[in-house]
Amino acid sequence: MKITVQVLGLDIGGANIKAASSDGNSEQLPFAIWKSPEQLADRLRSLQLLSSLQPGLVALTMTAELADCFPTRAAGVRFIVQAVTSVFPQIPVRVWLTSGEFCTAEEAYDLTELAAAANWHALATWAGRAVPQGPALLIDVGSTTTDLIPLSDGTPLPTGLNDLQRLATGELLYSGVRRTPVCAIVRSLPLQLSEDAEPQLIPIAAEFFAATQDVHLLTGSLPEEPQCTDTADGRPATREAALNRLAHQLCCDATDIAPAQLTAAAEFVAEQQLQQLLAAIRRRLNELASQHPQQSHRIRVLLSGSGAWLAA
Amino acid sequence: MKITVQVLGLDIGGANIKAASSDGNSEQLPFAIWKSPEQLADRLRSLQLLSSLQPGLVALTMTAELADCFPTRAAGVRFIVQAVTSVFPQIPVRVWLTSGEFCTAEEAYDLTELAAAANWHALATWAGRAVPQGPALLIDVGSTTTDLIPLSDGTPLPTGLNDLQRLATGELLYSGVRRTPVCAIVRSLPLQLSEDAEPQLIPIAAEFFAATQDVHLLTGSLPEEPQCTDTADGRPATREAALNRLAHQLCCDATDIAPAQLTAAAEFVAEQQLQQLLAAIRRRLNELASQHPQQSHRIRVLLSGSGAWLAA
C-alpha cells in the first residue's frame, strides 16, 4: 500500500512568503516581516493554497532570519520555525539545510547556521535534476538578490555556504529586480540641465527614494501593479509614481524633469545593474570552465527567479 | 522708543527640527517627518524654548519638503508653512528664500521653489558676516548632507540655487555623519575570512542595515546615545547595537565577526567618507582660487554643523 502525502513547501523571505504544494499549485504573498514579525503565523494561515490542501508534511526554507527585527539570525531562524510549527502543530515540519538534507523543526533550533538562508541551496538541489551531467550554472534573479550557483553532475558545488562566504565568492549578488535601492547601484544619474546641454552625470541623494522596481517600470521591463504599494514611498507601483520616486533621487519632483529624461536615467540604472550582473556571471563561468577544462564549452546555464528576464 | 521683538528661528529638516531664539537659546528635536507629517504642528508646540519665550516673529527655513510623504516639494513647502502658521496664528511668519530675502507665509505659497531647501543659504548669509572680505568656503557637515558654499566679500555666491543644481556643481554633497546609508558610501567592506588570511574586500548587502552614525560610533568619533533609537533597526545608538548593524551589512550577526574586525571595517567606511568629502572640498577650493587669482592663498574656510569634526 502506498500512501501519498501532500507536501506544502514554504519559503519565508524577508519581503515575500512563497508557498507551493505537491499537487502543483503555488502562491506568493507579500509580507514585510521586519515591519510586523508577530503577524507571520496569521499570514501563513491566510494562504489560499490551504483552502484546498491538507498537507501531511511541511518543507521549509527561509531567508527572512536576516531581517533586522531579529536580534540575531539564529533568533530569526528559531522565530520562523516556531511560527511555522504553531500553524501546523499536527504535521511534521522539515527544514532544509545547506548541508543538503532536511532536519526536524527541533533540530533546526540547534542548526540555525545551516538552516539560515538555505533556500538557494534547496533550489539548486532541485534544479540539478535538469543538468545531471557536466558543469552548469544556476542563475536565480530575485526581487532583492541574485544567486549564481555552480553545479557539477547535478549536484550544487558552491564555494560558499553561508551568505558571508557567498558574498565573498560572488555566488550571492545583492542585486534584484524590485527591492535594490537605486543609490546602491549607481552614485549618479545622467541628466540634461538645459535643452541644448549634453547629459551630465549628477550625484544622487544617498536616500532610499527609488528602487529597481521603479527603474524597470520606467524601462517597460516590469508591468504596473497599481495595487502594490511595497515601494520606497508607499505609493503605487505605477509608472507615474515611479517617475516621481526617481526624480526624488535628484532632489526633484517629476514635474521638474521631462519624463523622457527620467526614462533615460532609468535605462542608465538598468544598464549598470545588468553590467554588474553580467560581470559576476562571467567570473562564475570562467571559474567553472577552469574547474572543468574538458567541458569548458559545455557549461549549461539555468535561469530562474522573478527577474530571470534581466539575465536572459 | 525701541521695541525689541523676540525672534524664533525654525529649521524644519526631514529628520530634525532645529529652533533658536534671539535671546540666545537653541534646541534640537528629532522628528522623522516622513513617518507622521500630521504631527509636525504638535511637535513644534512641544519645543522647550517656547516655555520661556514669547516670540514676536518666526523666521523659517526648511529642507523637509523633500521627504517622500509629500507628493511634490511644492506641496511639502506649503504643508510646512501651514503647520508653522497654525502654531503661531498671531505672529508674523517669515520664510527665507534662496534669493537672499525673507517673504511672508502667504508669499511662500507661491514661491515654493525659492523657499524649498533654503536653510543652507540662510546659514551662508549669516556666516558671511565672519568673512567680510575676500573669498571663503563655508563647509557645513550635517547629519544627512554636507553643504560647500562659496562666499565672496561676505556674500554667498553659489553656482547652484536649488538642490539639483547644487548636486550638479558639488555644492551639495549627500553625505553626513549620522543618516547616510553605509551602502551609499561603499560597495564592500574589508574582512579577514580566517585568522591567518589577509583582509579581503567583500561586497555588502544593498540594504539600509547601518548608517554613518554606526560607523562613527564604532570609530569613537560619536558618543553613544542609548536613548536615541533613530537608527536603521530602531535599536539604540550604542556601540554594541552598531556592531550588529554593521555586521548585518555582511549578512552576519555581531557574534559572527570579531569586534576588532567590525571596528576596522567602520574605520574603512569613515576613511572613504572622509576622502569623498575632501575630494569635493578640494574641487570647491580650486574653483574659488581660479575665480580669485589675486587672493587664491587667502581663502578662508568656515566649518559648521553637527559633523564639523569630520572635516576639521
XYZ file of C-alpha atoms in Angstrom:
624
model
C 0.000 0.000 0.000
C 1.368 3.358 -0.972
C 0.215 6.379 0.986
C 0.615 9.662 -0.831
C 1.294 12.567 1.481
C 0.597 16.078 0.269
C 3.619 18.285 0.865
C 3.469 22.023 1.441
C 6.688 23.826 0.549
C 7.289 27.177 2.249
C 9.983 29.760 1.588
C 9.855 32.565 4.158
C 11.682 35.533 2.656
C 12.172 38.974 4.137
C 9.653 40.583 1.787
C 7.621 37.650 0.442
C 6.232 34.312 1.526
C 6.302 31.700 -1.218
C 4.268 28.528 -0.992
C 3.995 25.512 -3.278
C 2.128 22.246 -2.889
C 2.933 18.809 -4.230
C -0.328 18.875 -6.204
C 1.200 21.561 -8.414
C -0.142 24.828 -7.035
C 1.904 27.784 -5.900
C 1.306 31.140 -4.307
C 3.222 34.247 -3.341
C 2.195 36.587 -0.525
C 3.886 39.942 0.052
C 4.890 40.137 3.710
C 7.444 42.649 5.003
C 8.494 40.641 8.022
C 10.638 43.407 9.535
C 7.539 45.558 9.971
C 5.429 43.039 11.908
C 7.146 39.703 12.580
C 4.410 38.770 15.076
C 1.958 38.511 12.167
C 3.887 35.751 10.390
C 1.728 32.877 11.686
C -1.519 34.661 10.758
C -0.138 35.447 7.338
C 0.691 31.774 6.809
C -2.831 30.782 7.866
C -4.182 33.146 5.200
C -2.541 31.220 2.331
C -5.182 30.422 -0.321
C -3.421 27.128 -1.000
C -4.528 25.819 2.381
C -8.223 26.047 1.482
C -7.860 23.058 -0.853
C -4.816 21.324 0.617
C -4.452 19.089 3.662
C -0.683 18.905 3.893
C 0.822 15.885 5.592
C 4.287 17.417 5.637
C 5.737 20.921 5.533
C 9.106 21.535 3.870
C 10.607 24.847 4.939
C 13.347 27.164 3.715
C 13.941 30.774 4.675
C 15.957 33.953 4.230
C 13.870 36.201 6.485
C 16.062 35.463 9.500
C 18.348 38.326 8.362
C 15.554 40.904 8.752
C 16.602 43.441 11.341
C 13.581 42.803 13.548
C 15.566 39.822 14.857
C 18.483 40.452 17.234
C 20.481 37.630 15.600
C 19.985 35.372 12.603
C 19.844 32.386 14.965
C 16.959 34.045 16.824
C 15.328 34.702 13.453
C 15.571 31.051 12.398
C 14.038 29.926 15.695
C 11.254 32.509 15.457
C 10.359 31.421 11.918
C 10.463 27.686 12.696
C 8.348 28.314 15.789
C 5.790 30.334 13.783
C 5.505 27.604 11.135
C 5.135 24.776 13.662
C 2.484 26.806 15.509
C 0.440 26.946 12.287
C 0.865 23.201 11.609
C 1.028 21.656 15.099
C -0.101 18.182 13.933
C 2.197 17.874 10.927
C 5.921 17.186 10.695
C 7.863 20.289 9.658
C 11.172 19.635 7.907
C 13.768 22.354 7.411
C 16.232 22.332 4.506
C 19.899 22.739 5.450
C 22.820 23.949 3.354
C 24.439 20.601 4.151
C 21.993 19.198 1.588
C 19.417 17.461 3.771
C 16.264 18.060 5.776
C 16.157 18.201 9.562
C 13.275 18.286 12.029
C 11.980 21.525 13.494
C 13.581 20.631 16.831
C 16.945 20.004 15.190
C 16.699 23.313 13.331
C 16.744 25.137 16.679
C 20.323 23.905 17.091
C 21.340 24.007 13.425
C 20.450 27.636 12.818
C 23.668 28.303 10.906
C 22.766 25.588 8.365
C 19.063 26.478 8.228
C 19.666 30.215 7.697
C 19.433 31.370 4.082
C 19.225 27.831 2.697
C 16.543 28.431 0.063
C 19.096 28.947 -2.730
C 20.562 25.547 -1.886
C 17.171 23.846 -1.998
C 16.526 25.422 -5.399
C 19.936 24.367 -6.709
C 19.459 20.807 -5.455
C 16.122 20.587 -7.241
C 17.356 22.316 -10.404
C 20.289 19.911 -10.543
C 17.907 17.240 -11.864
C 17.755 19.153 -15.135
C 21.530 19.002 -15.649
C 22.537 15.527 -14.476
C 25.859 15.577 -16.304
C 28.671 18.081 -16.578
C 29.096 21.591 -15.263
C 26.222 24.065 -15.033
C 25.485 27.475 -13.558
C 22.146 28.234 -11.936
C 21.284 31.937 -12.163
C 18.354 32.851 -9.926
C 17.454 36.545 -10.197
C 15.057 37.522 -7.425
C 13.464 40.712 -6.160
C 16.345 41.504 -3.798
C 19.306 39.273 -4.626
C 20.734 37.084 -7.356
C 22.198 33.632 -6.735
C 24.904 32.260 -9.030
C 25.289 28.621 -8.071
C 27.739 26.253 -9.743
C 26.555 22.677 -10.270
C 28.501 19.607 -11.255
C 26.789 16.424 -12.470
C 23.517 17.637 -10.994
C 24.882 18.486 -7.549
C 25.310 22.039 -6.242
C 29.004 22.667 -5.600
C 29.116 26.197 -4.225
C 32.344 27.535 -2.751
C 30.421 29.430 -0.070
C 27.699 28.000 2.142
C 26.632 30.898 4.323
C 25.752 34.344 2.983
C 29.059 35.910 4.045
C 31.065 33.291 2.157
C 28.705 33.575 -0.799
C 29.095 37.369 -0.910
C 32.868 36.886 -0.763
C 32.903 34.362 -3.624
C 30.385 36.268 -5.747
C 27.883 33.411 -5.585
C 25.472 35.805 -3.877
C 24.986 39.137 -5.600
C 22.951 41.609 -3.595
C 21.060 42.925 -6.606
C 17.498 42.141 -7.660
C 14.774 43.467 -9.933
C 12.487 45.095 -7.357
C 13.924 45.997 -3.971
C 17.505 47.113 -4.652
C 17.911 50.818 -3.794
C 18.948 52.904 -6.801
C 21.636 54.543 -4.631
C 23.234 51.112 -4.078
C 23.651 50.569 -7.850
C 24.741 53.994 -9.088
C 26.241 57.090 -7.486
C 24.928 59.463 -10.150
C 22.349 59.774 -12.915
C 22.681 61.350 -16.376
C 20.600 64.468 -16.946
C 20.487 67.380 -19.381
C 20.401 70.505 -17.221
C 19.178 72.572 -20.161
C 17.713 71.677 -23.516
C 20.863 72.226 -25.543
C 23.274 70.819 -22.947
C 24.902 67.414 -23.120
C 23.672 64.996 -20.447
C 25.940 65.194 -17.406
C 26.297 62.757 -14.534
C 24.764 64.260 -11.404
C 25.473 62.760 -7.961
C 22.244 61.477 -6.434
C 20.766 61.660 -2.956
C 22.026 58.922 -0.627
C 18.446 58.099 0.299
C 16.199 55.148 -0.420
C 13.864 57.186 -2.626
C 13.641 54.735 -5.555
C 14.332 51.045 -6.159
C 14.976 48.776 -9.115
C 11.248 48.103 -9.493
C 10.864 51.798 -10.370
C 13.718 51.554 -12.843
C 12.246 48.509 -14.582
C 8.746 50.022 -14.537
C 10.107 53.033 -16.416
C 12.077 50.985 -18.952
C 8.958 48.874 -19.550
C 10.519 45.626 -18.319
C 8.080 45.287 -15.419
C 4.308 45.809 -15.625
C 2.489 48.352 -13.495
C 0.934 46.989 -10.289
C -1.426 49.714 -9.069
C -2.422 47.568 -6.053
C 1.190 47.133 -4.931
C 2.396 49.825 -2.529
C 5.506 47.998 -1.350
C 7.590 50.857 -2.757
C 10.034 53.362 -1.289
C 7.343 55.971 -0.638
C 4.385 53.628 -0.148
C 2.726 54.980 -3.298
C 1.649 52.583 -6.056
C 3.958 50.646 -8.358
C 2.845 52.671 -11.383
C 4.971 54.471 -13.954
C 3.665 57.858 -12.846
C 4.630 57.274 -9.211
C 7.944 55.724 -10.277
C 8.806 58.895 -12.225
C 8.406 60.880 -9.021
C 10.433 58.415 -6.947
C 13.318 58.511 -9.414
C 13.139 62.325 -9.634
C 13.455 62.409 -5.842
C 16.891 60.775 -6.132
C 17.893 64.055 -7.796
C 16.074 66.093 -5.104
C 13.413 66.952 -7.686
C 9.778 66.193 -8.349
C 8.648 64.517 -11.547
C 7.240 67.911 -12.567
C 10.795 69.328 -12.653
C 12.255 66.829 -15.144
C 10.863 65.699 -18.504
C 9.587 62.084 -18.444
C 11.903 61.210 -21.354
C 14.884 62.323 -19.266
C 13.782 60.273 -16.272
C 13.224 57.272 -18.529
C 16.731 57.720 -19.929
C 18.050 57.869 -16.358
C 16.159 54.643 -15.566
C 17.704 52.996 -18.633
C 21.114 54.066 -17.352
C 20.484 52.374 -13.979
C 19.112 49.232 -15.654
C 22.204 49.055 -17.865
C 24.529 49.497 -14.867
C 22.700 46.767 -12.961
C 22.860 44.452 -15.968
C 26.585 45.083 -16.452
C 27.262 44.388 -12.755
C 25.276 41.165 -13.066
C 26.983 40.109 -16.304
C 30.433 40.738 -14.830
C 29.572 38.492 -11.884
C 28.164 35.791 -14.189
C 31.280 35.922 -16.368
C 33.518 35.406 -13.326
C 31.462 32.356 -12.265
C 31.525 30.895 -15.795
C 35.287 31.388 -16.055
C 35.789 29.665 -12.736
C 33.546 26.775 -13.769
C 35.452 26.486 -17.051
C 38.795 26.324 -15.256
C 37.435 23.623 -12.935
C 36.118 21.589 -15.884
C 38.754 22.090 -18.593
C 37.424 19.160 -20.653
C 33.877 20.515 -20.671
C 34.508 24.243 -20.618
C 32.445 24.739 -23.781
C 29.559 22.682 -22.500
C 28.588 24.627 -19.385
C 24.810 24.729 -19.207
C 23.072 27.742 -17.791
C 19.795 27.522 -15.869
C 17.773 30.696 -15.410
C 15.135 31.137 -12.731
C 13.519 33.694 -10.479
C 11.110 36.584 -10.907
C 13.888 38.567 -12.594
C 15.123 35.834 -14.926
C 14.311 38.151 -17.860
C 17.091 40.503 -16.726
C 19.795 37.904 -17.386
C 18.085 36.291 -20.392
C 11.049 104.213 21.648
C 12.639 100.978 20.561
C 10.586 97.820 20.796
C 12.609 94.627 20.939
C 10.852 91.702 19.345
C 11.900 88.196 20.304
C 12.533 86.140 17.190
C 12.114 82.382 16.981
C 14.183 80.771 14.238
C 12.966 77.416 12.938
C 14.668 74.991 10.581
C 12.360 72.110 9.669
C 14.546 69.282 8.398
C 13.484 65.831 7.293
C 14.837 64.166 10.436
C 15.235 67.034 12.916
C 13.573 70.263 13.937
C 16.042 72.953 14.958
C 14.952 76.004 16.896
C 16.850 79.065 18.091
C 15.662 82.224 19.803
C 17.056 85.730 19.661
C 17.718 85.548 23.419
C 20.443 83.020 22.696
C 18.823 79.644 23.321
C 18.641 76.762 20.904
C 17.091 73.338 20.749
C 17.021 70.310 18.501
C 14.124 67.847 18.356
C 14.347 64.571 16.448
C 11.316 64.319 14.179
C 11.142 61.900 11.250
C 8.615 63.882 9.247
C 8.112 61.178 6.603
C 6.671 58.869 9.253
C 3.994 61.215 10.607
C 3.846 64.614 8.889
C 0.493 65.330 10.554
C 2.300 65.558 13.908
C 4.528 68.453 12.853
C 2.420 71.179 14.496
C 2.188 69.254 17.792
C 5.915 68.634 17.721
C 6.542 72.363 17.280
C 4.238 73.141 20.208
C 6.343 70.785 22.346
C 9.518 72.876 21.927
C 11.003 73.607 25.380
C 12.122 77.006 24.111
C 8.515 78.154 23.957
C 8.031 77.776 27.716
C 10.206 80.838 28.321
C 9.852 82.678 25.027
C 7.049 84.834 23.667
C 8.187 85.210 20.083
C 7.013 88.259 18.174
C 8.289 86.901 14.869
C 9.068 83.483 13.427
C 11.863 83.088 10.870
C 11.558 79.830 8.960
C 13.780 77.693 6.771
C 13.264 74.081 5.734
C 14.553 71.028 3.911
C 11.799 68.614 4.956
C 9.740 69.378 1.843
C 11.764 66.665 0.028
C 10.503 63.945 2.406
C 8.588 61.388 0.407
C 5.404 61.809 2.423
C 4.770 64.845 0.212
C 3.644 64.290 -3.389
C 5.765 67.250 -4.563
C 8.274 69.571 -2.935
C 5.893 72.478 -3.551
C 3.196 70.622 -1.599
C 5.771 69.986 1.123
C 6.684 73.671 1.403
C 3.009 74.629 1.679
C 2.339 71.920 4.270
C 5.258 73.062 6.427
C 4.408 76.769 6.182
C 0.790 75.944 7.011
C 1.820 73.862 10.049
C 4.064 76.646 11.369
C 1.449 79.378 10.900
C -1.134 77.163 12.626
C 1.129 77.014 15.691
C 1.750 80.790 15.675
C -1.507 82.242 14.323
C -0.990 85.683 15.918
C 2.627 86.194 14.878
C 4.158 87.075 11.519
C 5.967 84.109 9.972
C 8.768 84.969 7.546
C 10.284 82.401 5.206
C 13.875 82.631 3.959
C 14.344 82.383 0.193
C 17.397 81.377 -1.812
C 17.090 84.776 -3.493
C 18.535 86.130 -0.231
C 15.499 87.669 1.433
C 12.515 86.863 3.626
C 8.957 86.613 2.357
C 5.627 86.314 4.148
C 3.942 82.972 4.708
C 1.368 83.849 2.038
C 4.078 84.700 -0.478
C 5.868 81.425 0.295
C 2.844 79.514 -1.032
C 3.697 80.913 -4.467
C 7.487 80.967 -4.090
C 7.891 77.313 -3.170
C 10.871 76.854 -5.495
C 12.791 79.592 -3.638
C 11.624 78.527 -0.165
C 12.491 74.848 -0.665
C 15.825 73.784 0.826
C 16.885 77.345 1.639
C 18.402 76.698 5.074
C 21.947 76.392 3.689
C 21.533 79.831 2.127
C 20.333 81.367 5.386
C 23.348 79.875 7.167
C 25.746 81.125 4.497
C 24.247 84.617 4.604
C 24.696 84.738 8.366
C 28.168 83.162 8.311
C 29.252 85.699 5.706
C 29.497 88.303 8.481
C 32.577 86.484 9.751
C 34.409 86.828 6.429
C 33.522 90.321 5.174
C 36.438 90.469 2.743
C 37.828 88.105 0.148
C 36.905 84.567 -0.844
C 35.766 81.964 1.669
C 34.275 78.490 1.716
C 31.584 77.529 4.208
C 31.643 73.800 4.979
C 28.545 72.684 6.860
C 28.627 68.980 7.684
C 25.223 67.805 8.874
C 23.605 64.517 9.799
C 22.491 63.781 6.229
C 24.234 66.168 3.849
C 27.201 68.489 3.583
C 26.998 71.987 2.103
C 30.056 73.546 0.456
C 29.145 77.168 -0.140
C 31.480 79.694 -1.733
C 31.384 83.229 -0.327
C 32.869 86.416 -1.682
C 33.251 89.548 0.450
C 30.745 88.145 2.930
C 28.064 87.255 0.381
C 27.155 83.688 -0.605
C 27.923 83.209 -4.297
C 26.835 79.657 -5.015
C 26.683 78.423 -8.602
C 23.585 76.370 -7.843
C 20.477 77.599 -6.074
C 18.185 74.591 -5.961
C 19.271 71.153 -4.768
C 19.548 69.705 -8.285
C 21.912 72.470 -9.380
C 23.827 72.162 -6.112
C 24.241 68.394 -6.555
C 25.443 69.048 -10.111
C 28.012 71.660 -9.022
C 29.159 69.695 -5.965
C 27.981 72.431 -3.604
C 25.625 69.885 -2.052
C 27.192 66.585 -1.081
C 24.698 63.962 0.007
C 26.869 62.651 2.829
C 26.536 63.313 6.552
C 27.715 61.934 9.875
C 24.560 60.132 11.014
C 21.960 59.199 8.420
C 23.945 58.262 5.298
C 23.448 54.550 4.499
C 26.713 52.609 4.573
C 25.742 51.029 1.225
C 25.658 54.503 -0.357
C 29.295 55.190 0.637
C 30.993 51.853 -0.028
C 30.171 48.773 -2.096
C 32.281 46.426 0.024
C 33.941 46.094 3.424
C 37.355 44.639 4.323
C 37.269 41.452 6.372
C 39.624 38.615 7.269
C 37.721 35.427 6.470
C 40.117 33.394 8.613
C 42.670 34.341 11.226
C 45.721 33.995 9.010
C 44.103 35.417 5.862
C 44.711 38.891 4.521
C 41.668 41.170 4.769
C 39.661 40.991 1.540
C 37.008 43.340 0.238
C 33.608 41.671 0.484
C 30.591 43.096 -1.381
C 27.944 44.187 1.109
C 24.177 43.827 1.207
C 22.354 46.552 -0.730
C 20.153 47.187 2.291
C 19.869 50.054 4.731
C 21.174 47.981 7.658
C 23.711 50.505 9.006
C 24.371 54.233 8.690
C 27.256 56.625 9.234
C 26.226 57.140 12.862
C 27.064 53.462 13.434
C 30.390 53.907 11.678
C 31.338 56.932 13.772
C 30.093 55.270 16.970
C 32.471 52.377 16.297
C 35.453 54.586 15.454
C 34.786 56.569 18.637
C 34.067 59.844 16.831
C 30.470 59.986 18.055
C 29.314 59.311 21.628
C 26.780 56.622 22.459
C 23.171 57.819 22.785
C 21.298 54.952 24.457
C 18.038 56.952 24.356
C 18.279 57.518 20.596
C 16.598 54.812 18.524
C 16.547 56.735 15.247
C 18.739 54.023 13.733
C 18.373 51.584 10.849
C 16.899 48.839 13.041
C 15.271 51.030 15.692
C 17.662 49.700 18.333
C 19.738 52.136 20.421
C 22.633 54.241 19.162
C 25.135 52.262 21.234
C 28.380 50.632 20.139
C 27.020 47.163 20.840
C 23.958 47.678 18.642
C 26.090 49.413 15.998
C 28.352 46.338 15.804
C 25.313 44.241 14.943
C 24.006 46.730 12.393
C 27.351 46.843 10.592
C 27.666 43.025 10.729
C 24.246 42.839 9.050
C 25.696 44.641 6.004
C 27.747 41.460 5.571
C 24.671 39.256 6.227
C 26.152 38.364 9.618
C 25.422 38.981 13.271
C 27.924 40.701 15.536
C 28.507 37.289 17.113
C 29.938 36.030 13.786
C 32.669 38.663 13.408
C 35.238 39.826 15.962
C 34.573 43.381 17.242
C 38.077 44.443 16.171
C 37.265 43.406 12.607
C 33.985 45.317 12.602
C 35.754 48.360 14.036
C 38.347 48.101 11.260
C 35.508 47.898 8.731
C 33.950 51.016 10.305
C 37.285 52.824 10.029
C 37.375 51.866 6.355
C 33.939 53.429 5.764
C 34.860 56.555 7.750
C 38.029 56.929 5.681
C 36.102 56.502 2.411
C 33.550 59.087 3.506
C 36.304 61.498 4.514
C 38.133 61.047 1.200
C 34.908 61.654 -0.755
C 34.337 64.799 1.305
C 37.923 66.034 0.923
C 37.824 65.496 -2.843
C 34.675 67.623 -3.049
C 36.195 70.326 -0.813
C 39.357 70.400 -2.932
C 37.307 70.926 -6.094
C 35.447 73.841 -4.475
C 38.688 75.414 -3.210
C 40.318 75.102 -6.632
C 37.330 76.744 -8.256
C 37.350 79.555 -5.704
C 41.084 80.028 -6.270
C 40.610 80.290 -10.025
C 37.845 82.858 -9.522
C 40.017 84.920 -7.150
C 43.514 84.628 -8.648
C 44.825 87.551 -6.565
C 43.634 86.034 -3.304
C 43.970 82.333 -4.026
C 46.187 81.843 -0.977
C 43.865 83.711 1.321
C 40.702 81.636 1.030
C 39.177 81.367 4.481
C 37.351 78.235 5.488
C 34.375 78.254 7.848
C 33.343 74.977 9.467
C 29.914 74.333 10.933
C 27.343 71.638 11.541
C 26.999 68.665 13.851
C 29.662 66.856 11.819
C 32.167 69.712 11.601
C 34.704 67.453 13.353
C 34.764 65.200 10.282
C 36.232 67.922 8.082
C 38.343 69.546 10.812
